[in-house]
Amino acid sequence: MQTISENRSFGGVQGVYSHASEACGCEMTFAVYMPPQARQMPVPVLWYLSGLTCTHENAMTKAGLQEHAALHGLAVVFPDTSPRGEGVANDEAYDLGQGAGFYVNATRTPWRPHYRMYDYVVSELRALVLDAFDVEDRHGITGHSMGGHGALTIAMQNPDLYDSLSAFAPIANPTQSDWGRKQLSAYLGDDEAAWGIHDSVLLMGEKGWKGDVLVDQGASDQFLDLLKPETLSEAMARRRQPGVFRMQEGYDHSYFFVNSFAGDHVAWHAERLI
Amino acid sequence: MQTISENRSFGGVQGVYSHASEACGCEMTFAVYMPPQARQMPVPVLWYLSGLTCTHENAMTKAGLQEHAALHGLAVVFPDTSPRGEGVANDEAYDLGQGAGFYVNATRTPWRPHYRMYDYVVSELRALVLDAFDVEDRHGITGHSMGGHGALTIAMQNPDLYDSLSAFAPIANPTQSDWGRKQLSAYLGDDEAAWGIHDSVLLMGEKGWKGDVLVDQGASDQFLDLLKPETLSEAMARRRQPGVFRMQEGYDHSYFFVNSFAGDHVAWHAERLI
């Protein structure tokens, strides 16, 4: 693991690192915020998964998570959203290929060799973070848009690995959305039976989440047609899933929305992890 | 004035606007954060002046001021750092010309026609903000690096126009620094007598500030040689200037530093303006 940068932030350290990823078969960059409490004792980990077009950097600089992570004593991990590099397949569209890994393990050409963001987040990067940082093996997960989709689907598939869950404006029902059908078809093939474990609405119907879940959605989000929040809200209520679904008046899909509720989400995770 | 964007942020509105500037002779872009309290009554204004290479956008997205401005009920104005555009003189260096206005009124060719950031901030944009937004005619001023220099020098020159003052890692003594001598010479000519009103250490010696002032400086700032914080600290103490000069262990010159102390600065201004 190489250190790309480390900056003092709210008494802790905001670092950016890279490593040769086995899961993705390329060099991967990620960021970790370590709060000041970590100098005394290991702290729990909050995973923040980012949306389409993002790298580790967008949320690290714009979401304002550090202030709240320092207050509560949580580490925050910001993975990249896809494999990267010249030898890695890509597409001209912003929503397929690099920057759009969708948190799945691709099984189809040309994506299969590198696009394994599910394994990367759930296993490889988790092991690296546990090894290289003073953290507890206790994890929460959240994310925005495609990253909200990632957080919900990864947590529901792996209840033993995560103990708190939230999402900002998730792509709720990708098997029924243009943000989803295109990518799941490309990465997993046209047999939709393989898609279901990557759809939070379907997972909510089948298994739900072991704890309670917080979802925030901006009512003025410019991508409501693609995110389909009503499908998740309905699925949560139908299952009697403990949790909170908040429709936030006036907020759009930007980081100004994420930033505005970052404090609530970090507090939510801290209350369940510490 | 044209609206470029408006995003809901912490219950208020983060807007970006442009207008034809008379002072700068070009179209100028700026950002304003209006807190939720402004829907009930006019709120005081905090001016945030940015550093070299920045536009209105850097601090708007990275400094994390909105959360605290919403808590306390302050508007925040983020001006650009120079005139812009094809007809505006520029230089290949990052620290001269566009992105490096230094908050002075240039008197020398080729800068004189457009580089009037002092008048722009002190008069023109102030009048526009007072006219177009629900704000009180009550102002605080702060800034980072070149913008910290701007905040300190503008406030000390205009004590009637501002009622609170702070700075993040200001260029403290530009008449004695490579961040200053080059620019003051280009914009104002080689007669150093014209430079003094744009040097906070010299102004601190001559007049000081009518109130108390808060200055934060990272002890691990990579530009300490250019910022010369010890000259300002010394000048403040020599004058018996009420205020606080804080040397923050481990912090560098980045927005991670600004973000970490944004809450303290907004609270400082709110206590003096509200």
Coordinates of C-alpha atoms in Angstrom, one line a residue:
Chain A
M1 CA 0.0 0.0 0.0
Q2 CA 1.4 3.4 -1.0
T3 CA 0.5 6.7 0.7
I4 CA -0.5 9.3 -1.8
S5 CA -1.3 12.1 0.6
E6 CA -2.2 12.6 4.3
N7 CA -3.8 15.8 5.5
R8 CA -4.7 16.7 9.1
S9 CA -8.5 17.1 9.3
F10 CA -10.6 17.8 12.4
G11 CA -7.8 16.5 14.6
G12 CA -7.5 13.3 12.6
V13 CA -5.9 12.3 9.3
Q14 CA -7.5 12.3 5.9
G15 CA -5.4 10.0 3.8
V16 CA -5.3 8.8 0.2
Y17 CA -3.7 5.5 -0.6
S18 CA -3.2 3.1 -3.5
H19 CA -2.5 -0.6 -3.7
A20 CA -2.3 -3.4 -6.3
S21 CA -5.8 -4.9 -6.2
E22 CA -6.1 -8.6 -6.8
A23 CA -9.9 -8.5 -7.2
C24 CA -9.7 -5.7 -9.8
G25 CA -6.4 -6.7 -11.4
C26 CA -5.2 -3.1 -11.4
E27 CA -3.9 -0.4 -9.1
M28 CA -6.7 1.0 -7.0
T29 CA -6.9 4.3 -5.1
F30 CA -9.0 4.8 -2.0
A31 CA -9.2 7.3 0.9
V32 CA -9.5 6.7 4.6
Y33 CA -10.4 9.3 7.3
M34 CA -9.0 8.3 10.7
P35 CA -10.5 10.3 13.6
P36 CA -8.5 11.6 16.5
Q37 CA -10.0 8.9 18.8
A38 CA -8.1 6.2 16.8
R39 CA -4.8 7.3 18.5
Q40 CA -6.2 5.9 21.7
M41 CA -8.1 2.9 20.6
P42 CA -9.4 1.1 17.5
V43 CA -12.5 2.7 16.0
P44 CA -15.4 1.3 14.0
V45 CA -15.4 1.8 10.2
L46 CA -18.1 3.5 8.1
W47 CA -17.9 2.7 4.4
Y48 CA -19.0 5.4 2.0
L49 CA -19.7 4.2 -1.5
S50 CA -19.8 6.9 -4.2
G51 CA -22.0 7.4 -7.3
L52 CA -21.6 7.4 -11.0
T53 CA -18.5 9.3 -12.4
C54 CA -17.0 9.6 -8.9
T55 CA -13.6 8.6 -7.6
H56 CA -12.7 8.4 -3.9
E57 CA -12.2 12.1 -4.0
N58 CA -15.6 13.6 -4.5
A59 CA -17.1 12.6 -1.2
M60 CA -13.8 13.1 0.6
T61 CA -13.7 16.8 -0.3
K62 CA -17.4 17.6 -0.6
A63 CA -19.6 15.5 1.7
G64 CA -18.4 16.9 5.0
L65 CA -18.2 13.6 6.7
Q66 CA -15.0 14.2 8.5
E67 CA -16.3 16.7 11.0
H68 CA -19.0 14.3 12.2
A69 CA -16.7 11.2 12.1
A70 CA -14.2 13.1 14.3
L71 CA -17.1 14.0 16.7
H72 CA -18.3 10.4 17.1
G73 CA -15.0 8.6 16.6
L74 CA -15.6 6.6 13.3
A75 CA -13.1 5.9 10.6
V76 CA -14.5 6.5 7.1
V77 CA -13.4 4.6 4.0
F78 CA -14.0 6.0 0.5
P79 CA -13.4 3.4 -2.2
D80 CA -13.2 4.2 -5.9
T81 CA -16.3 3.3 -8.0
S82 CA -14.6 1.1 -10.5
P83 CA -11.3 -0.4 -11.7
R84 CA -9.2 2.2 -13.6
G85 CA -6.3 2.3 -16.1
E86 CA -5.4 1.8 -19.7
G87 CA -5.7 -1.9 -19.7
V88 CA -9.2 -1.8 -18.1
A89 CA -12.3 -1.9 -20.4
N90 CA -14.3 1.3 -20.7
D91 CA -17.2 2.9 -22.5
E92 CA -17.8 6.3 -23.8
A93 CA -21.0 6.7 -21.7
Y94 CA -20.6 8.2 -18.3
D95 CA -22.7 5.5 -16.8
L96 CA -20.9 2.3 -17.9
G97 CA -17.3 1.2 -17.4
Q98 CA -14.8 3.3 -15.5
G99 CA -16.6 5.3 -12.8
A100 CA -19.6 3.1 -13.0
G101 CA -18.7 -0.3 -11.5
F102 CA -22.2 -0.7 -9.9
Y103 CA -20.7 -2.8 -7.0
V104 CA -21.1 -6.1 -8.9
N105 CA -18.7 -8.8 -10.1
A106 CA -18.9 -8.8 -13.8
T107 CA -19.3 -12.1 -15.6
R108 CA -19.3 -10.9 -19.2
T109 CA -16.8 -9.8 -21.7
P110 CA -15.1 -7.3 -21.8
W111 CA -15.8 -6.4 -18.2
R112 CA -15.1 -9.7 -16.4
P113 CA -11.3 -9.4 -15.9
H114 CA -11.4 -6.2 -13.8
Y115 CA -14.9 -5.2 -12.8
R116 CA -15.2 -7.0 -9.5
M117 CA -16.2 -4.1 -7.2
Y118 CA -18.4 -6.3 -5.1
D119 CA -15.6 -8.5 -4.1
Y120 CA -13.3 -5.5 -3.8
V121 CA -15.4 -3.7 -1.3
V122 CA -16.8 -6.7 0.6
S123 CA -13.5 -8.6 0.9
E124 CA -10.3 -7.2 -0.4
L125 CA -10.4 -3.6 0.7
R126 CA -12.0 -4.6 3.9
A127 CA -9.1 -6.9 4.7
L128 CA -6.6 -4.3 3.8
V129 CA -8.2 -1.6 5.9
L130 CA -8.4 -4.0 8.9
D131 CA -4.8 -4.8 8.4
A132 CA -3.3 -1.4 7.8
F133 CA -5.4 0.9 10.1
D134 CA -6.2 1.0 13.8
V135 CA -9.8 0.0 13.3
E136 CA -12.2 -2.4 14.9
D137 CA -13.7 -5.2 12.8
R138 CA -17.1 -3.5 13.1
H139 CA -18.6 -1.8 10.1
G140 CA -21.4 0.4 8.9
I141 CA -22.1 1.2 5.2
T142 CA -23.7 4.1 3.4
G143 CA -23.5 5.7 0.0
H144 CA -25.0 8.1 -2.5
S145 CA -26.9 7.2 -5.7
M146 CA -25.1 4.2 -7.3
G147 CA -23.3 4.1 -4.0
G148 CA -26.6 4.0 -2.1
H149 CA -27.5 1.1 -4.2
G150 CA -24.2 -0.5 -3.4
A151 CA -24.6 0.1 0.4
L152 CA -28.1 -1.3 0.5
T153 CA -27.4 -4.4 -1.6
I154 CA -24.1 -5.2 -0.1
A155 CA -25.4 -4.9 3.5
M156 CA -28.6 -7.0 2.8
Q157 CA -26.4 -9.7 1.2
N158 CA -23.9 -9.7 4.0
P159 CA -25.7 -9.0 7.3
D160 CA -22.8 -10.7 9.2
L161 CA -20.3 -8.2 7.9
Y162 CA -22.2 -4.9 8.6
D163 CA -24.0 -3.6 11.7
S164 CA -25.4 -0.3 10.5
L165 CA -26.9 0.8 7.2
S166 CA -28.0 4.0 5.5
A167 CA -28.3 5.5 2.0
F168 CA -28.5 8.9 0.3
A169 CA -30.8 8.9 -2.8
P170 CA -30.0 5.3 -3.8
I171 CA -30.7 3.8 -7.2
A172 CA -33.4 1.8 -5.5
N173 CA -34.7 -0.5 -8.2
P174 CA -32.0 -0.9 -10.9
T175 CA -33.6 -4.0 -12.5
Q176 CA -36.4 -1.6 -13.6
S177 CA -34.4 1.5 -14.3
D178 CA -32.2 2.9 -17.1
W179 CA -29.7 3.3 -14.3
G180 CA -29.4 -0.4 -13.9
R181 CA -30.8 -2.5 -16.8
K182 CA -28.0 -1.2 -19.1
Q183 CA -25.2 -1.9 -16.6
L184 CA -26.5 -5.2 -15.2
S185 CA -27.0 -6.4 -18.7
A186 CA -23.5 -5.4 -19.7
Y187 CA -21.8 -6.8 -16.6
L188 CA -23.9 -9.8 -15.8
G189 CA -25.6 -10.7 -19.1
D190 CA -29.2 -10.7 -20.2
D191 CA -30.5 -13.4 -17.9
E192 CA -32.3 -11.2 -15.3
A193 CA -32.2 -14.0 -12.7
A194 CA -28.6 -12.9 -12.0
W195 CA -29.6 -9.3 -11.4
G196 CA -31.9 -9.8 -8.3
I197 CA -29.2 -9.8 -5.7
H198 CA -28.1 -6.4 -6.9
D199 CA -31.6 -4.7 -6.5
S200 CA -32.4 -3.3 -3.1
V201 CA -36.1 -3.4 -3.7
L202 CA -36.0 -7.1 -4.5
L203 CA -33.7 -7.8 -1.6
M204 CA -35.9 -5.8 0.7
G205 CA -38.8 -8.1 -0.4
E206 CA -36.8 -11.3 0.1
K207 CA -34.7 -10.7 3.2
G208 CA -34.8 -7.1 4.4
W209 CA -32.2 -5.8 6.7
K210 CA -31.4 -7.2 10.1
G211 CA -31.4 -3.8 11.8
D212 CA -33.0 -0.5 11.1
V213 CA -32.1 1.5 8.0
L214 CA -32.0 5.3 7.3
V215 CA -32.7 6.5 3.8
D216 CA -32.7 10.2 2.7
Q217 CA -34.0 11.3 -0.7
G218 CA -34.3 14.9 -2.0
A219 CA -37.8 15.7 -3.2
S220 CA -36.3 18.0 -5.9
D221 CA -33.8 15.4 -7.1
Q222 CA -33.4 15.7 -10.9
F223 CA -33.1 11.9 -11.2
L224 CA -36.2 10.8 -9.4
D225 CA -37.3 8.8 -12.5
L226 CA -34.1 6.8 -12.5
L227 CA -33.8 6.4 -8.7
K228 CA -37.4 5.3 -8.1
P229 CA -37.5 6.1 -4.4
E230 CA -41.1 5.1 -4.2
T231 CA -40.3 1.5 -4.9
L232 CA -37.9 1.3 -2.0
S233 CA -40.3 3.2 0.3
E234 CA -43.1 0.8 -0.6
A235 CA -40.9 -2.2 -0.2
M236 CA -39.7 -1.1 3.3
A237 CA -43.2 -0.4 4.5
R238 CA -44.6 -3.7 3.0
R239 CA -41.9 -5.7 4.8
R240 CA -42.4 -3.7 8.1
Q241 CA -38.7 -3.0 7.8
P242 CA -37.6 -1.0 10.9
G243 CA -36.1 2.3 9.7
V244 CA -36.7 5.8 8.5
F245 CA -37.3 6.9 4.9
R246 CA -37.1 10.7 4.7
M247 CA -38.2 12.8 1.7
Q248 CA -36.3 16.0 2.0
E249 CA -38.2 19.0 0.6
G250 CA -36.3 21.1 -1.9
Y251 CA -33.1 19.0 -2.0
D252 CA -31.6 17.8 -5.3
H253 CA -29.1 15.1 -6.1
S254 CA -25.9 17.1 -5.5
Y255 CA -23.3 16.9 -2.8
F256 CA -25.1 19.9 -1.2
F257 CA -27.8 17.4 -0.4
V258 CA -25.4 14.8 0.9
N259 CA -23.5 17.4 2.9
S260 CA -26.7 18.7 4.5
F261 CA -27.5 15.3 6.0
A262 CA -24.0 13.9 6.5
G263 CA -24.2 14.7 10.2
D264 CA -27.4 12.7 10.7
H265 CA -26.0 9.7 8.9
V266 CA -22.7 9.6 10.8
A267 CA -24.7 9.9 14.0
W268 CA -27.0 7.1 12.9
H269 CA -24.0 4.8 12.3
A270 CA -22.2 5.9 15.4
E271 CA -25.2 5.1 17.6
R272 CA -25.3 1.5 16.2
L273 CA -21.6 0.8 16.0
I274 CA -20.1 2.3 19.2
Chain B
M1 CA -27.7 39.4 -12.4
Q2 CA -28.1 35.9 -13.7
T3 CA -28.7 32.8 -11.7
I4 CA -26.3 30.0 -12.7
S5 CA -27.4 27.4 -10.1
E6 CA -29.3 27.2 -6.8
N7 CA -29.0 24.1 -4.6
R8 CA -30.8 23.5 -1.3
S9 CA -28.1 23.2 1.4
F10 CA -28.7 22.8 5.2
G11 CA -32.2 24.2 4.8
G12 CA -31.0 27.3 2.9
V13 CA -29.9 28.0 -0.6
Q14 CA -26.4 27.8 -2.1
G15 CA -26.5 29.9 -5.2
V16 CA -24.1 30.8 -8.0
Y17 CA -24.7 34.0 -9.9
S18 CA -23.0 36.2 -12.6
H19 CA -23.2 39.8 -13.5
A20 CA -21.6 42.4 -15.7
S21 CA -19.1 44.0 -13.4
E22 CA -18.3 47.7 -13.9
A23 CA -15.3 47.6 -11.6
C24 CA -13.7 44.7 -13.4
G25 CA -15.0 45.4 -16.9
C26 CA -16.1 41.8 -17.4
E27 CA -18.6 39.2 -16.5
M28 CA -18.0 38.1 -12.9
T29 CA -19.3 35.0 -11.2
F30 CA -19.9 34.7 -7.4
A31 CA -21.6 32.4 -4.9
V32 CA -23.9 33.3 -2.0
Y33 CA -25.2 31.0 0.7
M34 CA -28.4 32.1 2.2
P35 CA -29.3 30.4 5.5
P36 CA -32.8 29.3 6.4
Q37 CA -33.2 32.2 8.8
A38 CA -33.2 34.6 5.9
R39 CA -36.7 33.6 5.0
Q40 CA -37.9 35.2 8.2
M41 CA -35.6 38.2 8.5
P42 CA -32.5 39.8 6.9
V43 CA -29.3 38.2 8.1
P44 CA -25.7 39.6 8.4
V45 CA -23.2 38.8 5.7
L46 CA -19.9 36.9 6.0
W47 CA -17.4 37.5 3.2
Y48 CA -15.1 34.7 2.4
L49 CA -12.2 35.6 0.1
S50 CA -10.3 32.8 -1.6
G51 CA -6.7 32.1 -2.3
L52 CA -4.5 31.9 -5.4
T53 CA -5.9 29.8 -8.3
C54 CA -9.4 29.6 -6.8
T55 CA -12.7 30.7 -8.1
H56 CA -15.9 31.1 -6.1
E57 CA -16.3 27.4 -6.3
N58 CA -13.4 25.9 -4.2
A59 CA -14.5 27.2 -0.8
M60 CA -18.2 26.8 -1.7
T61 CA -17.7 23.0 -2.2
K62 CA -14.8 22.3 0.2
A63 CA -14.7 24.6 3.2
G64 CA -17.9 23.4 4.9
L65 CA -19.1 26.9 5.8
Q66 CA -22.8 26.3 5.0
E67 CA -23.5 24.0 7.9
H68 CA -22.3 26.6 10.4
A69 CA -23.8 29.5 8.6
A70 CA -27.1 27.7 8.7
L71 CA -26.7 27.1 12.4
H72 CA -25.9 30.7 13.2
G73 CA -28.0 32.5 10.6
L74 CA -25.3 34.2 8.4
A75 CA -25.2 34.7 4.7
V76 CA -21.8 33.8 3.1
V77 CA -20.5 35.5 -0.1
F78 CA -17.8 33.8 -2.1
P79 CA -16.4 36.2 -4.7
D80 CA -14.0 35.1 -7.5
T81 CA -10.3 36.0 -7.0
S82 CA -9.8 38.0 -10.2
P83 CA -11.4 39.3 -13.4
R84 CA -11.8 36.6 -16.0
G85 CA -12.2 36.2 -19.8
E86 CA -10.5 36.3 -23.1
G87 CA -10.0 40.1 -23.1
V88 CA -8.6 40.1 -19.6
A89 CA -4.8 40.2 -19.2
N90 CA -3.2 37.1 -17.9
D91 CA 0.1 35.5 -17.1
E92 CA 1.4 31.9 -17.4
A93 CA 2.3 31.8 -13.7
Y94 CA -0.4 30.5 -11.3
D95 CA 0.3 33.4 -9.0
L96 CA -0.2 36.4 -11.3
G97 CA -3.2 37.5 -13.4
Q98 CA -6.3 35.4 -13.6
G99 CA -6.9 33.7 -10.3
A100 CA -4.5 36.0 -8.5
G101 CA -6.0 39.4 -8.2
F102 CA -4.6 40.0 -4.7
Y103 CA -7.5 42.3 -3.8
V104 CA -5.9 45.5 -5.1
N105 CA -6.8 48.0 -7.8
A106 CA -4.1 47.7 -10.4
T107 CA -2.6 50.9 -11.7
R108 CA -0.1 49.4 -14.2
T109 CA -0.3 48.1 -17.8
P110 CA -1.6 45.5 -18.7
W111 CA -3.5 44.9 -15.5
R112 CA -5.2 48.3 -15.0
P113 CA -8.3 47.9 -17.1
H114 CA -9.7 44.9 -15.3
Y115 CA -7.8 44.1 -12.1
R116 CA -9.8 46.1 -9.6
M117 CA -10.7 43.4 -7.1
Y118 CA -10.4 45.8 -4.2
D119 CA -13.2 48.0 -5.5
Y120 CA -15.1 45.0 -6.6
V121 CA -15.3 43.4 -3.2
V122 CA -15.5 46.5 -1.1
S123 CA -18.0 48.4 -3.2
E124 CA -19.6 46.9 -6.3
L125 CA -20.3 43.3 -5.1
R126 CA -21.3 44.6 -1.7
A127 CA -23.9 46.9 -3.2
L128 CA -25.2 44.1 -5.5
V129 CA -25.5 41.7 -2.6
L130 CA -27.3 44.3 -0.4
D131 CA -29.7 44.9 -3.3
A132 CA -30.4 41.4 -4.5
F133 CA -30.5 39.3 -1.2
D134 CA -32.4 39.5 2.1
V135 CA -29.4 40.6 4.1
E136 CA -28.6 43.2 6.7
D137 CA -26.0 45.9 6.0
R138 CA -23.8 44.3 8.6
H139 CA -20.6 42.5 7.5
G140 CA -17.8 40.2 8.6
I141 CA -14.9 39.2 6.5
T142 CA -12.5 36.2 6.4
G143 CA -10.5 34.4 3.8
H144 CA -7.7 31.9 3.2
S145 CA -4.1 32.5 2.1
M146 CA -4.3 35.4 -0.5
G147 CA -7.9 35.7 0.7
G148 CA -6.8 36.0 4.3
H149 CA -4.5 38.8 3.1
G150 CA -7.5 40.3 1.4
A151 CA -9.7 40.0 4.5
L152 CA -7.2 41.5 6.9
T153 CA -6.2 44.4 4.6
I154 CA -9.7 45.3 3.4
A155 CA -11.0 45.3 7.0
M156 CA -8.2 47.4 8.5
Q157 CA -8.6 49.9 5.6
N158 CA -12.4 50.0 6.0
P159 CA -13.3 49.6 9.7
D160 CA -16.7 51.4 9.0
L161 CA -17.7 48.7 6.6
Y162 CA -16.9 45.5 8.6
D163 CA -17.7 44.5 12.1
S164 CA -15.9 41.2 12.5
L165 CA -12.6 39.8 11.1
S166 CA -10.7 36.5 10.9
A167 CA -8.3 34.8 8.6
F168 CA -7.0 31.3 7.7
A169 CA -3.3 31.1 6.9
P170 CA -3.1 34.6 5.5
I171 CA -0.2 36.0 3.3
A172 CA 0.7 38.2 6.2
N173 CA 3.5 40.3 4.9
P174 CA 3.3 40.4 1.1
T175 CA 5.7 43.4 0.8
Q176 CA 8.4 41.1 2.1
S177 CA 7.4 37.8 0.4
D178 CA 7.6 36.2 -3.0
W179 CA 3.8 35.9 -2.6
G180 CA 3.4 39.7 -2.8
R181 CA 6.5 41.5 -4.1
K182 CA 6.0 40.1 -7.6
Q183 CA 2.2 40.8 -7.7
L184 CA 2.3 44.2 -6.0
S185 CA 5.1 45.2 -8.4
A186 CA 3.1 44.1 -11.4
Y187 CA -0.2 45.6 -10.4
L188 CA 1.0 48.7 -8.5
G189 CA 4.4 49.5 -9.9
D190 CA 7.9 49.4 -8.3
D191 CA 7.3 52.3 -5.9
E192 CA 6.8 50.4 -2.7
A193 CA 5.1 53.4 -1.0
A194 CA 1.9 52.3 -2.9
W195 CA 2.2 48.8 -1.4
G196 CA 1.8 49.4 2.3
I197 CA -2.0 49.6 2.4
H198 CA -2.0 46.0 1.1
D199 CA 0.2 44.5 3.8
S200 CA -1.5 43.3 7.0
V201 CA 1.6 43.5 9.1
L202 CA 2.2 47.1 8.1
L203 CA -1.5 48.0 8.6
M204 CA -1.4 46.3 12.0
G205 CA 1.5 48.5 12.9
E206 CA -0.2 51.7 11.7
K207 CA -3.8 51.2 12.6
G208 CA -4.7 47.7 13.8
W209 CA -8.3 46.5 13.8
K210 CA -11.1 48.2 15.7
G211 CA -12.3 44.9 17.2
D212 CA -10.7 41.6 18.0
V213 CA -9.4 39.3 15.3
L214 CA -9.1 35.5 14.9
V215 CA -6.2 34.1 12.9
D216 CA -5.6 30.3 12.4
Q217 CA -2.4 29.0 10.9
G218 CA -1.4 25.4 10.3
A219 CA 2.0 24.5 11.9
S220 CA 2.7 22.1 9.0
D221 CA 1.7 24.5 6.3
Q222 CA 3.9 23.9 3.2
F223 CA 4.0 27.6 2.5
L224 CA 5.2 29.0 5.9
D225 CA 8.1 30.8 4.2
L226 CA 5.8 32.7 1.9
L227 CA 3.0 33.4 4.4
K228 CA 5.3 34.6 7.2
P229 CA 2.8 34.1 10.1
E230 CA 5.4 35.1 12.7
T231 CA 5.4 38.7 11.3
L232 CA 1.7 39.0 11.9
S233 CA 1.8 37.3 15.3
E234 CA 4.5 39.7 16.3
A235 CA 2.7 42.8 14.9
M236 CA -0.5 41.8 16.7
A237 CA 1.3 41.4 20.0
R238 CA 3.4 44.5 19.6
R239 CA 0.2 46.6 19.0
R240 CA -1.6 44.8 21.9
Q241 CA -4.2 44.0 19.2
P242 CA -7.2 42.2 20.9
G243 CA -7.5 38.8 19.3
V244 CA -6.4 35.3 19.0
F245 CA -3.6 33.9 16.9
R246 CA -3.7 30.1 16.8
M247 CA -0.9 27.9 15.6
Q248 CA -2.6 24.6 14.8
E249 CA -0.3 21.5 15.2
G250 CA -0.2 19.2 12.2
Y251 CA -2.4 21.2 9.8
D252 CA -1.2 22.1 6.3
H253 CA -2.4 24.7 3.8
S254 CA -5.3 22.7 2.3
Y255 CA -9.0 23.0 2.5
F256 CA -8.8 20.1 5.1
F257 CA -7.3 22.8 7.3
V258 CA -9.9 25.4 6.5
N259 CA -12.8 22.9 6.9
S260 CA -11.5 21.8 10.3
F261 CA -11.8 25.4 11.7
A262 CA -14.7 26.7 9.6
G263 CA -17.1 26.2 12.5
D264 CA -14.9 28.2 14.9
H265 CA -14.7 31.1 12.4
V266 CA -18.3 31.2 11.6
A267 CA -19.2 31.2 15.3
W268 CA -16.6 34.0 15.8
H269 CA -18.3 36.2 13.2
A270 CA -21.8 35.3 14.4
E271 CA -21.0 36.3 18.0
R272 CA -19.9 39.7 16.7
L273 CA -22.5 40.3 14.0
I274 CA -25.8 39.0 15.5

